[in-house]
Amino acid sequence: MTAMTTGNTSRADANRRRILDVALAELLRDPDASMDQIARAAGVVRRTVYGHFPSREALIATLVDEAVEAVEAVHTAALDGVVDPAEAVARSVLAIWDIADRYRLLTALAQRTVTMQGIRERLAPLRRIAVAHLRNGLEQGVFVSPLPAPALAYVQEQTVFALMEAVNDGLLPAEEAGRSAAVTMLTSAGVPATRAAGLVAELTA
């Protein structure tokens, strides 16, 4: 590869990164932002944006993919060395929410283009980990639920999305949402409310 080719590749990568960063900011500010708006905000011509992303839907799908990657990374780090199932669930939700809060408006936007099924498919690796922790907790008696672990994980996942929508709609203060989500996940798994609240308070102290 020549130096010129390497330079062109680096510029293309830098342009792509800038377009993604600016697109996220613009779409969070204005969910109806067009590709033209994003191009102007990124300081590039419209053709450059389309050179990286053939459609607005493709651009949003890429942003969703990056959001899922970020969530997976913090989720893995938060669970390192954690054995107690209840603590694992609480740490998982708290860690995910820190990232998800940045992307919660994007999630609502993505439902118009990526579809919820597409988002759920992207979250499959996280769901498998959640199922394992819930199954472990049910077997140990830490959790109590009439639902099997896969169904309970599905309900909890949908609850997280619902809580994100509640924040978007102004029904739940953003600064309280992470703690509320963690307590909600624990109580939905049968953990007594006082214990759930105490554990989350301890982890967020």
XYZ file of N, CA and C in Angstrom:
615
model
N 0.851 -1.201 0.000
C 0.000 0.000 0.000
C 0.879 1.240 0.000
N 0.626 2.148 -0.917
C 1.432 3.365 -1.009
C 1.053 4.339 0.085
N 1.945 5.315 0.284
C 1.675 6.340 1.301
C 0.422 7.116 0.946
N 0.220 7.358 -0.386
C -0.967 8.102 -0.814
C -2.231 7.325 -0.493
N -2.198 6.009 -0.753
C -3.363 5.173 -0.465
C -3.653 5.149 1.023
N -2.580 5.028 1.818
C -2.746 5.027 3.275
C -3.354 6.338 3.751
N -2.879 7.450 3.166
C -3.413 8.753 3.545
C -4.870 8.896 3.187
N -5.238 8.399 2.004
C -6.640 8.462 1.579
C -7.531 7.642 2.498
N -7.014 6.462 2.880
C -7.779 5.589 3.778
C -7.972 6.250 5.134
N -6.908 6.867 5.643
C -6.996 7.537 6.943
C -8.001 8.680 6.907
N -7.976 9.452 5.815
C -8.936 10.553 5.693
C -10.365 10.034 5.595
N -10.528 8.939 4.857
C -11.863 8.357 4.717
C -12.371 7.857 6.071
N -11.483 7.214 6.836
C -11.868 6.718 8.165
C -12.212 7.881 9.093
N -11.407 8.947 9.001
C -11.662 10.116 9.849
C -12.985 10.773 9.469
N -13.263 10.852 8.157
C -14.542 11.407 7.708
C -15.709 10.570 8.206
N -15.557 9.263 8.091
C -16.633 8.354 8.531
C -16.893 8.524 10.020
N -15.810 8.602 10.804
C -15.963 8.761 12.252
C -16.636 10.090 12.573
N -16.222 11.143 11.887
C -16.818 12.461 12.137
C -18.290 12.466 11.761
N -18.622 11.851 10.652
C -20.022 11.795 10.221
C -20.863 11.070 11.274
N -20.361 9.960 11.801
C -21.106 9.206 12.805
C -21.291 10.022 14.085
N -20.227 10.670 14.541
C -20.310 11.464 15.774
C -21.288 12.625 15.615
N -21.177 13.307 14.482
C -22.060 14.445 14.230
C -23.492 13.969 14.019
N -23.658 12.856 13.319
C -25.004 12.324 13.072
C -25.703 11.993 14.376
N -24.972 11.381 15.307
C -25.585 11.054 16.600
C -26.054 12.322 17.293
N -25.193 13.338 17.335
C -25.559 14.598 17.992
C -26.750 15.262 17.295
N -26.725 15.274 15.974
C -27.807 15.920 15.226
C -29.131 15.171 15.388
N -29.088 13.844 15.344
C -30.316 13.056 15.454
C -30.893 13.109 16.863
N -30.027 13.226 17.863
C -30.531 13.374 19.233
C -31.163 14.754 19.417
N -30.614 15.725 18.701
C -31.176 17.086 18.766
C -32.454 17.187 17.945
N -32.433 16.563 16.762
C -33.570 16.615 15.851
C -33.743 15.241 15.201
N -34.657 14.412 15.717
C -34.835 13.056 15.194
C -35.152 13.001 13.702
N -35.609 14.123 13.145
C -35.932 14.156 11.715
C -34.810 14.751 10.866
N -33.633 14.919 11.463
C -32.509 15.496 10.733
C -32.241 14.707 9.455
N -32.073 15.434 8.354
C -31.853 14.798 7.054
C -30.369 14.543 6.830
N -30.066 13.800 5.792
C -28.673 13.562 5.426
C -27.996 14.873 5.044
N -28.746 15.795 4.430
C -28.197 17.110 4.088
C -27.785 17.873 5.349
N -28.656 17.858 6.359
C -28.353 18.535 7.619
C -27.110 17.946 8.258
N -27.034 16.623 8.262
C -25.891 15.938 8.872
C -24.612 16.279 8.114
N -24.684 16.306 6.795
C -23.505 16.646 5.991
C -23.022 18.060 6.309
N -23.956 19.008 6.370
C -23.573 20.399 6.674
C -22.944 20.502 8.059
N -23.550 19.824 9.035
C -23.026 19.877 10.400
C -21.643 19.235 10.500
N -21.409 18.220 9.670
C -20.114 17.527 9.682
C -19.071 18.245 8.833
N -19.502 19.241 8.082
C -18.575 20.000 7.254
C -18.122 19.248 6.019
N -18.991 18.390 5.505
C -18.674 17.642 4.285
C -19.834 17.805 3.308
N -19.595 17.430 2.073
C -20.663 17.494 1.084
C -21.550 16.265 1.224
N -22.761 16.391 0.724
C -23.753 15.312 0.819
C -23.227 14.015 0.199
N -22.496 14.139 -0.895
C -21.965 12.962 -1.580
C -21.028 12.166 -0.675
N -20.284 12.867 0.181
C -19.358 12.176 1.090
C -20.126 11.319 2.086
N -21.226 11.855 2.612
C -22.043 11.083 3.560
C -22.586 9.832 2.881
N -23.122 10.012 1.682
C -23.677 8.862 0.961
C -22.593 7.893 0.508
N -21.347 8.379 0.397
C -20.252 7.479 0.051
C -19.970 6.476 1.151
N -20.259 6.864 2.395
C -20.060 5.968 3.536
C -21.337 5.216 3.910
N -22.464 5.891 3.758
C -23.751 5.310 4.165
C -24.757 5.523 3.036
N -25.198 4.452 2.385
C -26.055 4.577 1.207
C -27.435 5.158 1.486
N -27.843 5.194 2.761
C -29.157 5.728 3.105
C -29.156 6.199 4.556
N -30.143 6.980 4.897
C -30.304 7.431 6.277
C -30.512 6.237 7.191
N -31.249 5.236 6.718
C -31.511 4.035 7.498
C -30.199 3.286 7.802
N -29.316 3.237 6.803
C -28.028 2.566 6.996
C -27.177 3.309 8.019
N -27.242 4.633 7.988
C -26.505 5.442 8.958
C -27.018 5.178 10.366
N -28.329 5.177 10.546
C -28.913 4.933 11.865
C -28.591 3.517 12.333
N -28.638 2.552 11.423
C -28.319 1.162 11.792
C -26.886 1.061 12.296
N -25.969 1.799 11.672
C -24.574 1.790 12.118
C -24.444 2.398 13.508
N -25.177 3.478 13.758
C -25.168 4.086 15.091
C -25.706 3.122 16.140
N -26.742 2.380 15.785
C -27.300 1.382 16.710
C -26.277 0.290 16.981
N -25.584 -0.164 15.939
C -24.553 -1.186 16.117
C -23.466 -0.699 17.080
N -23.054 0.542 16.924
C -22.025 1.097 17.810
C -22.540 1.208 19.239
N -23.819 1.566 19.394
C -24.407 1.659 20.732
C -24.413 0.291 21.402
N -24.773 -0.744 20.651
C -24.796 -2.103 21.202
C -23.391 -2.541 21.601
N -22.393 -2.228 20.778
C -21.010 -2.570 21.103
C -20.569 -1.891 22.397
N -20.953 -0.629 22.561
C -20.591 0.104 23.775
C -21.269 -0.505 24.996
N -22.530 -0.876 24.846
C -23.272 -1.501 25.944
C -22.638 -2.834 26.312
N -22.270 -3.630 25.321
C -21.648 -4.926 25.583
C -20.333 -4.770 26.342
N -19.563 -3.751 25.982
C -18.267 -3.540 26.623
C -18.414 -3.194 28.100
N -19.306 -2.250 28.420
C -19.469 -1.864 29.829
C -20.141 -2.986 30.615
N -21.016 -3.733 29.963
C -21.699 -4.847 30.613
C -20.685 -5.902 31.024
N -19.782 -6.252 30.137
C -18.760 -7.262 30.429
C -17.860 -6.796 31.567
N -17.460 -5.528 31.519
C -16.583 -4.994 32.568
C -17.277 -4.967 33.919
N -18.562 -4.642 33.938
C -19.301 -4.528 35.204
C -19.463 -5.876 35.890
N -19.520 -6.956 35.117
C -19.774 -8.276 35.691
C -18.504 -9.051 36.019
N -17.350 -8.459 35.749
C -16.088 -9.144 36.007
C -15.932 -9.478 37.487
N -15.869 -10.761 37.794
C -15.663 -11.209 39.167
C -16.900 -11.218 40.042
N -18.062 -10.849 39.519
C -19.300 -10.818 40.312
C -19.913 -12.211 40.335
N -20.219 -12.704 41.546
C -20.757 -14.058 41.706
C -22.236 -14.030 42.085
N -22.608 -13.145 42.985
C -23.995 -13.089 43.465
C -24.941 -12.703 42.335
N -25.980 -13.496 42.058
C -26.896 -13.204 40.948
C -27.598 -11.857 41.068
N -28.014 -11.499 42.285
C -28.708 -10.219 42.470
C -27.764 -9.056 42.193
N -26.542 -9.156 42.682
C -25.564 -8.102 42.429
C -25.245 -8.021 40.933
N -25.190 -9.189 40.294
C -24.902 -9.217 38.851
C -25.976 -8.477 38.069
N -27.237 -8.721 38.413
C -28.333 -8.042 37.719
C -28.272 -6.543 37.966
N -28.058 -6.155 39.224
C -28.010 -4.727 39.557
C -26.855 -4.031 38.854
N -25.668 -4.631 38.916
C -24.502 -4.030 38.265
C -24.700 -3.951 36.753
N -25.295 -4.985 36.204
C -25.537 -5.020 34.763
C -26.420 -3.856 34.339
N -27.535 -3.680 35.035
C -28.478 -2.619 34.664
C -27.856 -1.242 34.864
N -27.159 -1.053 35.972
C -26.542 0.255 36.247
C -25.493 0.599 35.201
N -24.699 -0.391 34.815
C -23.654 -0.145 33.824
C -24.256 0.139 32.458
N -25.248 -0.666 32.097
C -25.893 -0.493 30.798
C -26.599 0.851 30.727
N -27.231 1.242 31.831
C -28.000 2.487 31.795
C -27.108 3.691 31.571
N -25.893 3.658 32.123
C -24.977 4.781 31.920
C -24.738 5.025 30.432
N -24.647 3.930 29.681
C -24.452 4.048 28.237
C -25.786 4.271 27.537
N -26.792 3.481 27.940
C -28.090 3.544 27.269
C -28.730 4.920 27.390
N -28.454 5.629 28.487
C -29.054 6.949 28.663
C -28.615 7.889 27.548
N -27.380 7.718 27.089
C -26.896 8.557 25.989
C -27.631 8.221 24.694
N -28.015 6.950 24.571
C -28.592 6.497 23.310
C -30.114 6.314 23.357
N -30.744 6.668 24.475
C -32.166 6.334 24.612
C -33.029 7.007 23.545
N -32.687 8.237 23.167
C -33.433 8.901 22.101
C -33.155 8.234 20.756
N -31.921 7.732 20.602
C -31.586 7.010 19.380
C -32.402 5.726 19.275
N -32.634 5.057 20.395
C -33.418 3.828 20.390
C -34.829 4.093 19.895
N -35.414 5.173 20.382
C -36.761 5.531 19.925
C -36.753 5.828 18.430
N -35.716 6.531 17.974
C -35.595 6.848 16.557
C -35.375 5.589 15.732
N -34.536 4.684 16.238
C -34.190 3.475 15.492
C -35.393 2.570 15.273
N -36.364 2.663 16.163
C -37.552 1.819 16.003
C -38.298 2.156 14.719
N -38.080 3.357 14.192
C -38.731 3.726 12.934
C -38.033 3.096 11.730
N -36.750 2.770 11.899
C -35.974 2.314 10.743
C -35.395 0.911 10.930
N -34.743 0.671 12.061
C -34.119 -0.625 12.299
C -35.153 -1.659 12.710
N -36.222 -1.234 13.323
C -37.291 -2.042 13.906
C -36.847 -2.655 15.231
N -37.805 -2.886 16.105
C -37.488 -3.482 17.397
C -36.908 -4.881 17.238
N -37.381 -5.622 16.231
C -36.835 -6.960 16.014
C -35.347 -6.878 15.684
N -34.982 -5.906 14.869
C -33.570 -5.731 14.541
C -32.745 -5.377 15.767
N -33.294 -4.533 16.635
C -32.594 -4.171 17.871
C -32.466 -5.389 18.777
N -33.534 -6.177 18.881
C -33.498 -7.370 19.727
C -32.466 -8.373 19.215
N -32.356 -8.505 17.922
C -31.361 -9.424 17.361
C -29.944 -8.970 17.714
N -29.713 -7.674 17.692
C -28.397 -7.151 18.039
C -28.071 -7.388 19.514
N -29.100 -7.440 20.345
C -28.896 -7.614 21.790
C -28.841 -9.078 22.219
N -28.884 -10.001 21.276
C -28.919 -11.428 21.608
C -27.772 -11.869 22.522
N -26.522 -11.441 22.294
C -25.441 -11.869 23.202
C -25.660 -11.417 24.642
N -26.132 -10.182 24.816
C -26.422 -9.694 26.171
C -27.562 -10.479 26.797
N -28.546 -10.824 25.980
C -29.691 -11.569 26.494
C -29.266 -12.938 27.005
N -28.357 -13.582 26.308
C -27.887 -14.905 26.748
C -27.213 -14.821 28.116
N -26.438 -13.755 28.324
C -25.798 -13.570 29.628
C -26.849 -13.324 30.697
N -27.848 -12.509 30.390
C -28.920 -12.222 31.353
C -29.665 -13.492 31.722
N -29.958 -14.328 30.734
C -30.661 -15.582 30.989
C -29.841 -16.461 31.928
N -28.537 -16.517 31.721
C -27.673 -17.340 32.563
C -27.704 -16.868 34.013
N -27.626 -15.552 34.215
C -27.655 -15.022 35.578
C -29.024 -15.248 36.227
N -30.080 -15.056 35.466
C -31.420 -15.262 36.021
C -31.646 -16.732 36.353
N -31.204 -17.618 35.479
C -31.356 -19.049 35.740
C -30.582 -19.457 36.991
N -29.379 -18.934 37.120
C -28.562 -19.212 38.298
C -29.252 -18.718 39.557
N -29.804 -17.501 39.489
C -30.486 -16.946 40.649
C -31.745 -17.696 41.008
N -32.494 -18.155 40.011
C -33.698 -18.949 40.270
C -33.345 -20.281 40.908
N -32.282 -20.902 40.435
C -31.860 -22.192 40.987
C -31.372 -22.053 42.418
N -30.745 -20.921 42.736
C -30.243 -20.689 44.087
C -31.320 -20.181 45.043
N -32.465 -19.803 44.509
C -33.511 -19.241 45.341
C -33.335 -17.765 45.619
N -32.335 -17.138 44.971
C -32.147 -15.691 45.120
C -33.280 -14.954 44.427
N -33.718 -15.496 43.295
C -34.844 -14.953 42.547
C -36.025 -15.901 42.666
N -37.211 -15.325 42.616
C -38.442 -16.113 42.659
C -39.378 -15.571 41.591
N -39.741 -16.430 40.649
C -40.616 -15.985 39.573
C -41.364 -17.172 38.991
N -42.609 -16.966 38.570
C -43.340 -18.036 37.882
C -42.833 -18.227 36.451
N -41.985 -17.309 35.987
C -41.475 -17.364 34.622
C -40.145 -18.100 34.566
N -39.916 -18.875 33.527
C -38.582 -19.446 33.327
C -37.612 -18.336 32.954
N -36.328 -18.593 33.123
C -35.314 -17.560 32.919
C -35.395 -16.875 31.555
N -35.565 -17.596 30.431
C -35.630 -16.892 29.136
C -36.807 -15.921 29.041
N -37.968 -16.329 29.569
C -39.135 -15.451 29.527
C -38.943 -14.253 30.450
N -38.335 -14.487 31.610
C -38.087 -13.394 32.547
C -37.100 -12.392 31.940
N -36.085 -12.896 31.255
C -35.125 -12.011 30.595
C -35.816 -11.168 29.529
N -36.749 -11.779 28.806
C -37.488 -11.042 27.767
C -38.315 -9.931 28.393
N -39.012 -10.246 29.480
C -39.837 -9.244 30.166
C -38.963 -8.100 30.677
N -37.825 -8.440 31.253
C -36.946 -7.401 31.780
C -36.386 -6.519 30.667
N -36.037 -7.129 29.547
C -35.521 -6.352 28.426
C -36.568 -5.351 27.932
N -37.802 -5.806 27.814
C -38.867 -4.914 27.370
C -39.134 -3.818 28.397
N -38.964 -4.153 29.680
C -39.154 -3.161 30.733
C -38.101 -2.061 30.643
N -36.866 -2.440 30.328
C -35.804 -1.444 30.165
C -36.159 -0.478 29.036
N -36.641 -1.018 27.919
C -37.038 -0.146 26.814
C -38.197 0.764 27.235
N -39.129 0.218 28.013
C -40.263 1.011 28.473
C -39.797 2.143 29.388
N -38.829 1.859 30.239
C -38.309 2.887 31.134
C -37.577 3.972 30.345
N -36.873 3.572 29.285
C -36.230 4.563 28.433
C -37.269 5.478 27.795
N -38.374 4.894 27.358
C -39.458 5.694 26.779
C -40.074 6.599 27.833
N -40.169 6.110 29.069
C -40.725 6.932 30.147
C -39.870 8.166 30.381
N -38.547 8.000 30.292
C -37.648 9.157 30.423
C -37.833 10.093 29.231
N -37.903 9.508 28.034
C -38.086 10.335 26.827
C -39.362 11.160 26.897
N -40.409 10.575 27.514
C -41.704 11.249 27.588
C -41.849 12.129 28.827
N -40.777 12.231 29.611
C -40.811 13.100 30.777
C -41.541 12.529 31.975
N -41.765 11.215 31.988
C -42.480 10.589 33.095
C -41.555 10.138 34.219
N -40.253 10.073 33.918
C -39.266 9.623 34.901
C -38.020 10.483 34.747
N -37.559 11.125 35.843
C -36.360 11.966 35.741
C -35.151 11.151 35.307
N -34.393 11.660 34.359
C -33.244 10.927 33.823
C -32.231 10.590 34.908
N -32.050 11.511 35.868
C -31.049 11.286 36.903
C -31.428 10.168 37.872
N -32.695 9.792 37.905
C -33.148 8.715 38.793
C -33.361 7.403 38.047
N -33.335 7.462 36.728
C -33.768 6.323 35.926
C -32.898 5.085 36.091
N -31.582 5.265 36.167
C -30.701 4.109 36.295
C -30.963 3.322 37.560
N -31.042 4.039 38.682
C -31.320 3.369 39.965
C -32.709 2.735 39.950
N -33.667 3.463 39.416
C -35.033 2.930 39.346
C -35.083 1.670 38.493
N -34.357 1.676 37.373
C -34.338 0.513 36.489
C -33.724 -0.691 37.190
N -32.638 -0.475 37.924
C -31.980 -1.579 38.618
C -32.898 -2.182 39.685
N -33.542 -1.317 40.473
C -34.471 -1.822 41.500
C -35.638 -2.555 40.843
N -36.139 -2.019 39.745
C -37.257 -2.651 39.040
C -36.880 -4.035 38.529
N -35.667 -4.177 37.979
C -35.224 -5.486 37.483
C -35.137 -6.498 38.620
N -34.637 -6.062 39.760
C -34.510 -6.976 40.902
C -35.878 -7.385 41.445
N -36.760 -6.413 41.606
C -38.079 -6.755 42.155
C -38.885 -7.602 41.176
N -38.678 -7.391 39.875
C -39.387 -8.213 38.890
C -38.915 -9.656 38.933
N -37.706 -9.872 39.487
C -37.181 -11.222 39.636
C -37.503 -11.801 41.013
N -38.308 -11.073 41.786
C -38.745 -11.599 43.071
C -37.911 -11.191 44.267
N -36.940 -10.303 44.075
C -36.148 -9.816 45.205
C -36.998 -8.820 45.993
N -37.092 -8.961 47.321
C -37.878 -8.010 48.116
C -37.454 -6.574 47.853
N -38.427 -5.677 47.817
C -38.167 -4.289 47.452
C -37.125 -3.628 48.344
N -37.181 -3.901 49.649
C -36.225 -3.265 50.568
C -34.809 -3.742 50.292
N -34.665 -5.040 50.023
C -33.325 -5.565 49.716
C -32.834 -5.020 48.384
N -33.730 -4.965 47.410
C -33.353 -4.450 46.091
C -32.888 -3.004 46.188
N -33.659 -2.190 46.881
C -33.305 -0.780 47.032
C -31.999 -0.620 47.797
N -31.810 -1.443 48.827
C -30.584 -1.363 49.620
C -29.352 -1.738 48.811
N -29.464 -2.788 47.993
C -28.348 -3.228 47.171
C -27.979 -2.170 46.147
N -28.990 -1.597 45.503
C -28.713 -0.575 44.492
C -28.101 0.673 45.146
N -28.607 1.041 46.311
C -28.056 2.198 47.027
C -26.590 1.950 47.379
N -26.288 0.736 47.782
C -24.902 0.387 48.131
C -23.994 0.464 46.902
N -24.471 -0.017 45.778
C -23.657 -0.038 44.562
C -23.472 1.351 43.959
N -24.397 2.251 44.243
C -24.314 3.605 43.668
C -23.812 4.633 44.663
N -23.463 4.177 45.876
C -23.006 5.118 46.902
C -21.682 5.765 46.474
